[in-house]
Amino acid sequence: MAVSSIRDEKLQDSDFFRDVLAGLAGEQKTLPCKYLYDEAGSLLFEQICELDDYYLTRTEAAIFRQHITAMARQVGPGALIIEPGAGNCEKVEPLLEHLQAPSGYYPIDISPEILLAAKERITARLPNLEVIASIGDFTQADVWEGLKNLSTQKRVLFFPGSTIGNFTPVQAENLLGFFAAKLGCGDGLLIGTDLVKDSVVLERAYCDSEHVTEEFNKNILARINSELNGNFDLSLFAHRAFYHPLRQRVEMHLVCLKSHLVQVAGRKFEFAEGETIHTENSHKYSISGFNRLLLRAGFSPVCHWSDPQQHYAIHYAQIS
Ligand code: AVJ
């Protein structure tokens, strides 16, 4: 048997393989956006967060800085903070520092290296805080098991970064409902969302003038080439991101510039000129629209904080 086909057989066991082949086989080709974040993609995303055109990260950080005391008061004393998809745990630090006698911090992330380094940093800064790192996918039940052994006055879920925007409203309702099921009466949710706004501002954020988002988007093709034995020619695809006002989301696509065949793990896929691969959705909410979503998921909206331009919001909701 040829070496390449042995390699292809192993590939067939991975989720990435299955998801990519399923995504490319559809009428509208799609790729799940979670695969944008390999090592190279995560570095590119960090660069995006620093861009002038990408207002989300700095706006959210400013809201946290401005309102951290009020947020800590809203969370209340003796709380256990749970953060799904915590990554380097940098966003939560100011909150942890401002809380009155928190009972612990429970970050969940798939990357053990990043999570354990973050745990060390937080423990050095807040030696009295118990940090329980849970390694795994936050949509799976097992990573929440450790919570059962922890006693606390109150649990508050921390979900910043407009990560919820990557989910369609139905998926977001399901995810928030899954979160709600991990909480009890009086427990809270502190969550960041990007707000509906002028489409020019939105499109600039996802079609930045430095072309970093373009590189981020195309990186998923490079990843398929290297991990799934693909032969995508990146120069035959263009980055496109646009705001869809009815769906209230920015859609990110890769547009095929010339009809051709692509092979991935020995399978052939036809690409027509002008056809696209849909790689990401970034949903935008109004305050009232997000409050309705919270209610459908089982949370009662309590309050929110925003920036002067109303570009972004951080909501506090609870289980009542
Ligand atoms: C990480 C989901 C918040 O949707 O704004 C940034 C991802 N994609 N530029 C977003 C992203 C292209 C980002 N989130």
Short mmCIF file of C-alpha atoms and ligand atoms in Angstrom, two decimals:
data_model
loop_
_atom_site.label_atom_id
_atom_site.label_comp_id
_atom_site.label_asym_id
_atom_site.label_seq_id
_atom_site.Cartn_x
_atom_site.Cartn_y
_atom_site.Cartn_z
CA MET A 1 0.00 0.00 0.00
CA ALA A 2 1.28 3.45 -0.87
CA VAL A 3 2.40 5.64 2.01
CA SER A 4 -0.05 8.36 1.06
CA SER A 5 -3.06 6.02 1.32
CA ILE A 6 -1.93 4.79 4.77
CA ARG A 7 -1.79 8.41 5.78
CA ASP A 8 -5.23 9.00 4.26
CA GLU A 9 -6.72 6.13 6.28
CA LYS A 10 -5.57 7.65 9.57
CA LEU A 11 -6.92 11.01 8.50
CA GLN A 12 -10.36 9.51 8.07
CA ASP A 13 -10.68 8.98 11.84
CA SER A 14 -10.45 12.68 12.69
CA ASP A 15 -13.34 15.09 13.21
CA PHE A 16 -11.51 17.62 11.08
CA PHE A 17 -11.47 15.18 8.15
CA ARG A 18 -15.15 14.31 8.51
CA ASP A 19 -16.25 17.94 8.94
CA VAL A 20 -14.20 19.20 5.99
CA LEU A 21 -15.41 16.51 3.62
CA ALA A 22 -19.01 16.98 4.66
CA GLY A 23 -18.66 20.76 4.37
CA LEU A 24 -17.17 20.65 0.89
CA ALA A 25 -19.73 18.14 -0.37
CA GLY A 26 -22.74 20.41 0.21
CA GLU A 27 -24.55 22.63 -2.28
CA GLN A 28 -23.24 25.73 -0.46
CA LYS A 29 -19.75 24.71 0.59
CA THR A 30 -19.01 25.46 4.25
CA LEU A 31 -16.23 24.89 6.76
CA PRO A 32 -16.83 25.03 10.52
CA CYS A 33 -15.27 28.23 11.87
CA LYS A 34 -13.70 26.47 14.84
CA TYR A 35 -11.06 25.10 12.42
CA LEU A 36 -9.85 28.65 11.72
CA TYR A 37 -8.04 28.51 15.06
CA ASP A 38 -5.03 26.26 14.66
CA GLU A 39 -1.71 27.64 15.90
CA ALA A 40 -1.22 29.95 12.91
CA GLY A 41 -4.90 30.96 12.94
CA SER A 42 -4.84 31.79 16.65
CA LEU A 43 -1.82 34.04 16.11
CA LEU A 44 -3.58 35.75 13.21
CA PHE A 45 -6.68 36.23 15.35
CA GLU A 46 -4.53 37.88 18.04
CA GLN A 47 -3.27 40.26 15.32
CA ILE A 48 -6.86 40.96 14.26
CA CYS A 49 -7.68 41.99 17.83
CA GLU A 50 -5.00 44.70 17.63
CA LEU A 51 -6.22 46.19 14.33
CA ASP A 52 -7.66 49.71 14.21
CA ASP A 53 -10.48 48.42 12.01
CA TYR A 54 -11.41 45.65 14.48
CA TYR A 55 -13.16 47.64 17.21
CA LEU A 56 -14.55 44.66 19.18
CA THR A 57 -11.62 43.69 21.42
CA ARG A 58 -10.61 47.18 22.52
CA THR A 59 -14.22 48.26 22.99
CA GLU A 60 -15.00 45.28 25.21
CA ALA A 61 -11.81 45.91 27.20
CA ALA A 62 -12.80 49.56 27.70
CA ILE A 63 -16.26 48.56 28.96
CA PHE A 64 -14.66 46.17 31.46
CA ARG A 65 -12.24 48.88 32.63
CA GLN A 66 -14.98 51.46 32.99
CA HIS A 67 -17.55 49.28 34.75
CA ILE A 68 -15.53 46.63 36.58
CA THR A 69 -16.62 47.80 40.04
CA ALA A 70 -20.31 47.67 39.11
CA MET A 71 -19.83 44.27 37.50
CA ALA A 72 -18.07 42.88 40.59
CA ARG A 73 -20.90 44.25 42.74
CA GLN A 74 -23.47 42.62 40.48
CA VAL A 75 -21.68 39.25 40.70
CA GLY A 76 -21.61 39.60 44.48
CA PRO A 77 -19.51 37.99 47.23
CA GLY A 78 -18.36 34.39 47.46
CA ALA A 79 -18.86 33.57 43.78
CA LEU A 80 -17.29 30.81 41.74
CA ILE A 81 -16.43 32.11 38.26
CA ILE A 82 -16.67 29.56 35.44
CA GLU A 83 -15.18 30.43 32.05
CA PRO A 84 -15.89 28.18 29.03
CA GLY A 85 -13.18 28.56 26.37
CA ALA A 86 -10.98 30.56 28.74
CA GLY A 87 -7.78 30.39 26.65
CA ASN A 88 -5.11 32.52 28.33
CA CYS A 89 -7.63 33.75 30.95
CA GLU A 90 -6.55 37.37 30.49
CA LYS A 91 -10.00 38.94 30.23
CA VAL A 92 -11.19 37.59 33.56
CA GLU A 93 -8.28 38.85 35.65
CA PRO A 94 -9.58 42.35 36.43
CA LEU A 95 -12.92 40.84 37.44
CA LEU A 96 -11.27 38.26 39.72
CA GLU A 97 -9.24 41.06 41.33
CA HIS A 98 -12.32 43.15 42.02
CA LEU A 99 -14.56 40.40 43.40
CA GLN A 100 -15.30 40.14 47.08
CA ALA A 101 -13.99 36.82 48.46
CA PRO A 102 -14.55 34.70 45.32
CA SER A 103 -14.76 30.99 46.12
CA GLY A 104 -12.81 29.99 43.02
CA TYR A 105 -12.16 30.21 39.31
CA TYR A 106 -12.99 27.30 36.98
CA PRO A 107 -11.60 27.87 33.46
CA ILE A 108 -12.37 25.34 30.72
CA ASP A 109 -10.26 25.09 27.57
CA ILE A 110 -9.07 22.51 25.05
CA SER A 111 -5.45 23.65 25.21
CA PRO A 112 -3.72 22.29 28.35
CA GLU A 113 -0.50 24.27 27.76
CA ILE A 114 -2.23 27.63 27.54
CA LEU A 115 -4.60 26.87 30.42
CA LEU A 116 -1.92 25.62 32.83
CA ALA A 117 0.33 28.61 32.09
CA ALA A 118 -2.63 30.91 32.78
CA LYS A 119 -3.39 29.10 36.03
CA GLU A 120 0.19 29.71 37.21
CA ARG A 121 -0.02 33.40 36.32
CA ILE A 122 -3.33 33.87 38.14
CA THR A 123 -2.20 31.94 41.20
CA ALA A 124 0.93 34.10 41.41
CA ARG A 125 -1.19 37.23 41.29
CA LEU A 126 -4.08 36.02 43.48
CA PRO A 127 -2.61 33.40 45.82
CA ASN A 128 -5.80 33.05 47.86
CA LEU A 129 -7.95 32.18 44.86
CA GLU A 130 -8.56 28.52 44.13
CA VAL A 131 -8.09 27.90 40.38
CA ILE A 132 -9.45 24.60 39.05
CA ALA A 133 -8.43 24.16 35.40
CA SER A 134 -10.69 21.85 33.39
CA ILE A 135 -9.22 20.64 30.11
CA GLY A 136 -11.53 19.79 27.24
CA ASP A 137 -14.29 20.96 24.94
CA PHE A 138 -16.80 23.10 26.86
CA THR A 139 -19.73 21.72 24.86
CA GLN A 140 -19.03 18.25 26.31
CA ALA A 141 -20.47 17.15 29.67
CA ASP A 142 -17.22 15.74 31.16
CA VAL A 143 -15.44 19.09 31.60
CA TRP A 144 -18.28 20.31 33.84
CA GLU A 145 -18.09 17.28 36.16
CA GLY A 146 -15.48 18.90 38.44
CA LEU A 147 -18.02 21.55 39.43
CA LYS A 148 -20.06 18.98 41.33
CA ASN A 149 -17.43 18.71 44.08
CA LEU A 150 -17.13 22.46 44.61
CA SER A 151 -19.25 24.21 47.18
CA THR A 152 -19.98 27.87 46.59
CA GLN A 153 -22.58 30.51 47.38
CA LYS A 154 -23.05 31.33 43.75
CA ARG A 155 -21.88 30.33 40.29
CA VAL A 156 -21.32 32.90 37.58
CA LEU A 157 -20.48 31.99 34.01
CA PHE A 158 -18.11 34.35 32.22
CA PHE A 159 -18.36 34.28 28.41
CA PRO A 160 -16.70 37.38 26.89
CA GLY A 161 -15.33 38.08 23.40
CA SER A 162 -18.60 37.88 21.43
CA THR A 163 -17.89 34.17 21.04
CA ILE A 164 -21.65 33.64 21.18
CA GLY A 165 -21.80 35.52 17.84
CA ASN A 166 -20.20 32.57 16.04
CA PHE A 167 -23.35 30.54 16.72
CA THR A 168 -26.62 30.99 14.85
CA PRO A 169 -29.44 32.25 17.10
CA VAL A 170 -30.83 28.70 17.41
CA GLN A 171 -27.41 27.26 18.24
CA ALA A 172 -26.79 30.15 20.65
CA GLU A 173 -30.09 29.45 22.41
CA ASN A 174 -29.10 25.78 22.74
CA LEU A 175 -25.63 26.64 24.05
CA LEU A 176 -26.95 29.16 26.58
CA GLY A 177 -29.60 26.62 27.59
CA PHE A 178 -26.83 24.07 28.12
CA PHE A 179 -25.04 26.67 30.29
CA ALA A 180 -28.25 27.42 32.21
CA ALA A 181 -28.59 23.72 33.02
CA LYS A 182 -25.22 23.87 34.82
CA LEU A 183 -26.47 26.67 37.07
CA GLY A 184 -29.03 27.03 39.85
CA CYS A 185 -31.39 29.68 41.15
CA GLY A 186 -29.63 33.02 41.64
CA ASP A 187 -26.57 32.02 39.61
CA GLY A 188 -25.40 34.40 36.89
CA LEU A 189 -24.03 34.87 33.38
CA LEU A 190 -21.72 37.69 32.30
CA ILE A 191 -21.55 37.67 28.51
CA GLY A 192 -20.19 39.94 25.76
CA THR A 193 -22.00 40.58 22.47
CA ASP A 194 -21.25 42.74 19.48
CA LEU A 195 -24.16 45.09 18.71
CA VAL A 196 -25.99 45.76 15.46
CA LYS A 197 -24.55 48.91 13.87
CA ASP A 198 -23.73 50.70 10.64
CA SER A 199 -22.72 48.11 8.03
CA VAL A 200 -19.69 50.17 6.95
CA VAL A 201 -18.20 49.90 10.43
CA LEU A 202 -19.01 46.18 10.55
CA GLU A 203 -17.57 45.38 7.15
CA ARG A 204 -14.36 47.31 7.86
CA ALA A 205 -13.85 45.16 10.94
CA TYR A 206 -13.97 41.96 8.88
CA CYS A 207 -12.32 43.31 5.70
CA ASP A 208 -9.48 45.14 7.37
CA SER A 209 -7.19 47.39 5.36
CA GLU A 210 -4.12 45.44 6.51
CA HIS A 211 -5.56 42.20 5.08
CA VAL A 212 -4.97 40.22 8.27
CA THR A 213 -8.54 38.87 8.22
CA GLU A 214 -7.95 37.74 4.65
CA GLU A 215 -4.92 35.77 5.79
CA PHE A 216 -6.88 34.40 8.77
CA ASN A 217 -9.67 33.23 6.46
CA LYS A 218 -7.34 31.63 3.89
CA ASN A 219 -5.37 29.91 6.62
CA ILE A 220 -8.12 27.30 6.87
CA LEU A 221 -7.23 26.20 3.30
CA ALA A 222 -3.54 26.03 4.22
CA ARG A 223 -4.52 23.90 7.22
CA ILE A 224 -6.50 21.51 5.01
CA ASN A 225 -3.51 21.29 2.66
CA SER A 226 -1.08 20.37 5.42
CA GLU A 227 -3.29 18.25 7.69
CA LEU A 228 -5.62 16.59 5.19
CA ASN A 229 -3.32 16.23 2.23
CA GLY A 230 -5.15 18.91 0.23
CA ASN A 231 -4.01 20.86 -2.81
CA PHE A 232 -5.87 24.17 -2.46
CA ASP A 233 -4.18 26.96 -4.42
CA LEU A 234 -4.71 29.92 -2.08
CA SER A 235 -4.23 32.38 -4.91
CA LEU A 236 -7.41 31.05 -6.57
CA PHE A 237 -9.55 32.25 -3.63
CA ALA A 238 -10.43 35.73 -2.43
CA HIS A 239 -11.55 36.84 1.03
CA ARG A 240 -15.07 38.25 1.22
CA ALA A 241 -16.90 39.48 4.32
CA PHE A 242 -20.23 41.31 4.26
CA TYR A 243 -23.02 42.26 6.61
CA HIS A 244 -26.33 40.51 5.98
CA PRO A 245 -28.92 42.84 7.57
CA LEU A 246 -31.78 40.33 7.65
CA ARG A 247 -29.68 37.62 9.26
CA GLN A 248 -27.98 40.28 11.41
CA ARG A 249 -24.60 38.78 10.85
CA VAL A 250 -21.29 39.29 9.13
CA GLU A 251 -20.62 36.32 6.87
CA MET A 252 -17.12 35.39 5.93
CA HIS A 253 -16.55 33.51 2.66
CA LEU A 254 -13.74 32.39 0.39
CA VAL A 255 -14.66 33.15 -3.23
CA CYS A 256 -13.35 30.89 -5.97
CA LEU A 257 -11.82 33.09 -8.70
CA LYS A 258 -11.66 30.49 -11.50
CA SER A 259 -13.32 27.12 -11.97
CA HIS A 260 -11.03 24.24 -11.02
CA LEU A 261 -10.73 20.91 -9.17
CA VAL A 262 -9.36 20.56 -5.66
CA GLN A 263 -8.29 17.31 -4.01
CA VAL A 264 -8.52 16.65 -0.29
CA ALA A 265 -7.35 13.29 1.09
CA GLY A 266 -7.80 11.72 -2.33
CA ARG A 267 -11.32 13.09 -2.91
CA LYS A 268 -12.06 15.51 -5.72
CA PHE A 269 -14.16 18.65 -5.30
CA GLU A 270 -15.31 20.87 -8.14
CA PHE A 271 -15.17 24.62 -7.70
CA ALA A 272 -17.01 26.92 -10.08
CA GLU A 273 -15.95 30.50 -10.70
CA GLY A 274 -17.74 32.76 -8.21
CA GLU A 275 -18.73 29.89 -5.94
CA THR A 276 -17.92 30.40 -2.26
CA ILE A 277 -16.94 28.46 0.84
CA HIS A 278 -18.79 29.92 3.82
CA THR A 279 -16.26 29.93 6.65
CA GLU A 280 -17.76 31.98 9.50
CA ASN A 281 -20.78 33.82 10.83
CA SER A 282 -20.50 36.63 13.33
CA HIS A 283 -23.97 37.46 14.63
CA LYS A 284 -24.81 40.94 15.89
CA TYR A 285 -27.55 41.68 18.41
CA SER A 286 -29.61 44.58 19.61
CA ILE A 287 -29.95 44.81 23.39
CA SER A 288 -33.60 43.78 23.21
CA GLY A 289 -32.88 40.98 20.74
CA PHE A 290 -30.22 39.54 22.99
CA ASN A 291 -32.49 39.84 26.02
CA ARG A 292 -35.09 37.77 24.17
CA LEU A 293 -32.46 35.15 23.38
CA LEU A 294 -31.44 35.05 27.06
CA LEU A 295 -35.06 34.53 28.07
CA ARG A 296 -35.56 31.71 25.57
CA ALA A 297 -32.46 30.01 27.00
CA GLY A 298 -33.75 30.23 30.58
CA PHE A 299 -31.95 33.36 31.81
CA SER A 300 -33.53 36.54 33.15
CA PRO A 301 -31.73 39.65 31.83
CA VAL A 302 -30.63 41.89 34.72
CA CYS A 303 -28.57 44.72 33.21
CA HIS A 304 -25.95 45.54 30.60
CA TRP A 305 -23.01 47.87 30.12
CA SER A 306 -22.03 49.46 26.83
CA ASP A 307 -19.55 51.93 25.32
CA PRO A 308 -20.54 55.52 24.43
CA GLN A 309 -20.90 54.59 20.74
CA GLN A 310 -23.04 51.55 21.60
CA HIS A 311 -20.83 49.30 19.54
CA TYR A 312 -20.63 46.49 22.07
CA ALA A 313 -22.39 45.27 25.20
CA ILE A 314 -21.67 43.14 28.24
CA HIS A 315 -24.82 41.64 29.73
CA TYR A 316 -25.54 40.27 33.17
CA ALA A 317 -28.34 37.73 33.42
CA GLN A 318 -29.41 35.29 36.10
CA ILE A 319 -31.37 32.14 36.72
CA SER A 320 -34.49 33.13 38.64
C1 AVJ B 1 -13.82 35.48 17.92
C2 AVJ B 1 -15.99 35.16 17.05
C3 AVJ B 1 -15.49 37.13 18.26
O1 AVJ B 1 -16.65 37.13 15.05
O2 AVJ B 1 -15.57 38.94 15.52
C4 AVJ B 1 -12.76 38.06 13.77
C5 AVJ B 1 -13.87 36.07 15.01
N1 AVJ B 1 -13.50 36.48 12.56
N2 AVJ B 1 -12.53 38.37 12.49
C6 AVJ B 1 -15.67 37.71 15.50
C7 AVJ B 1 -13.39 36.86 13.82
C8 AVJ B 1 -12.96 37.40 11.75
C9 AVJ B 1 -14.51 36.90 16.06
N3 AVJ B 1 -14.95 36.15 17.30
#
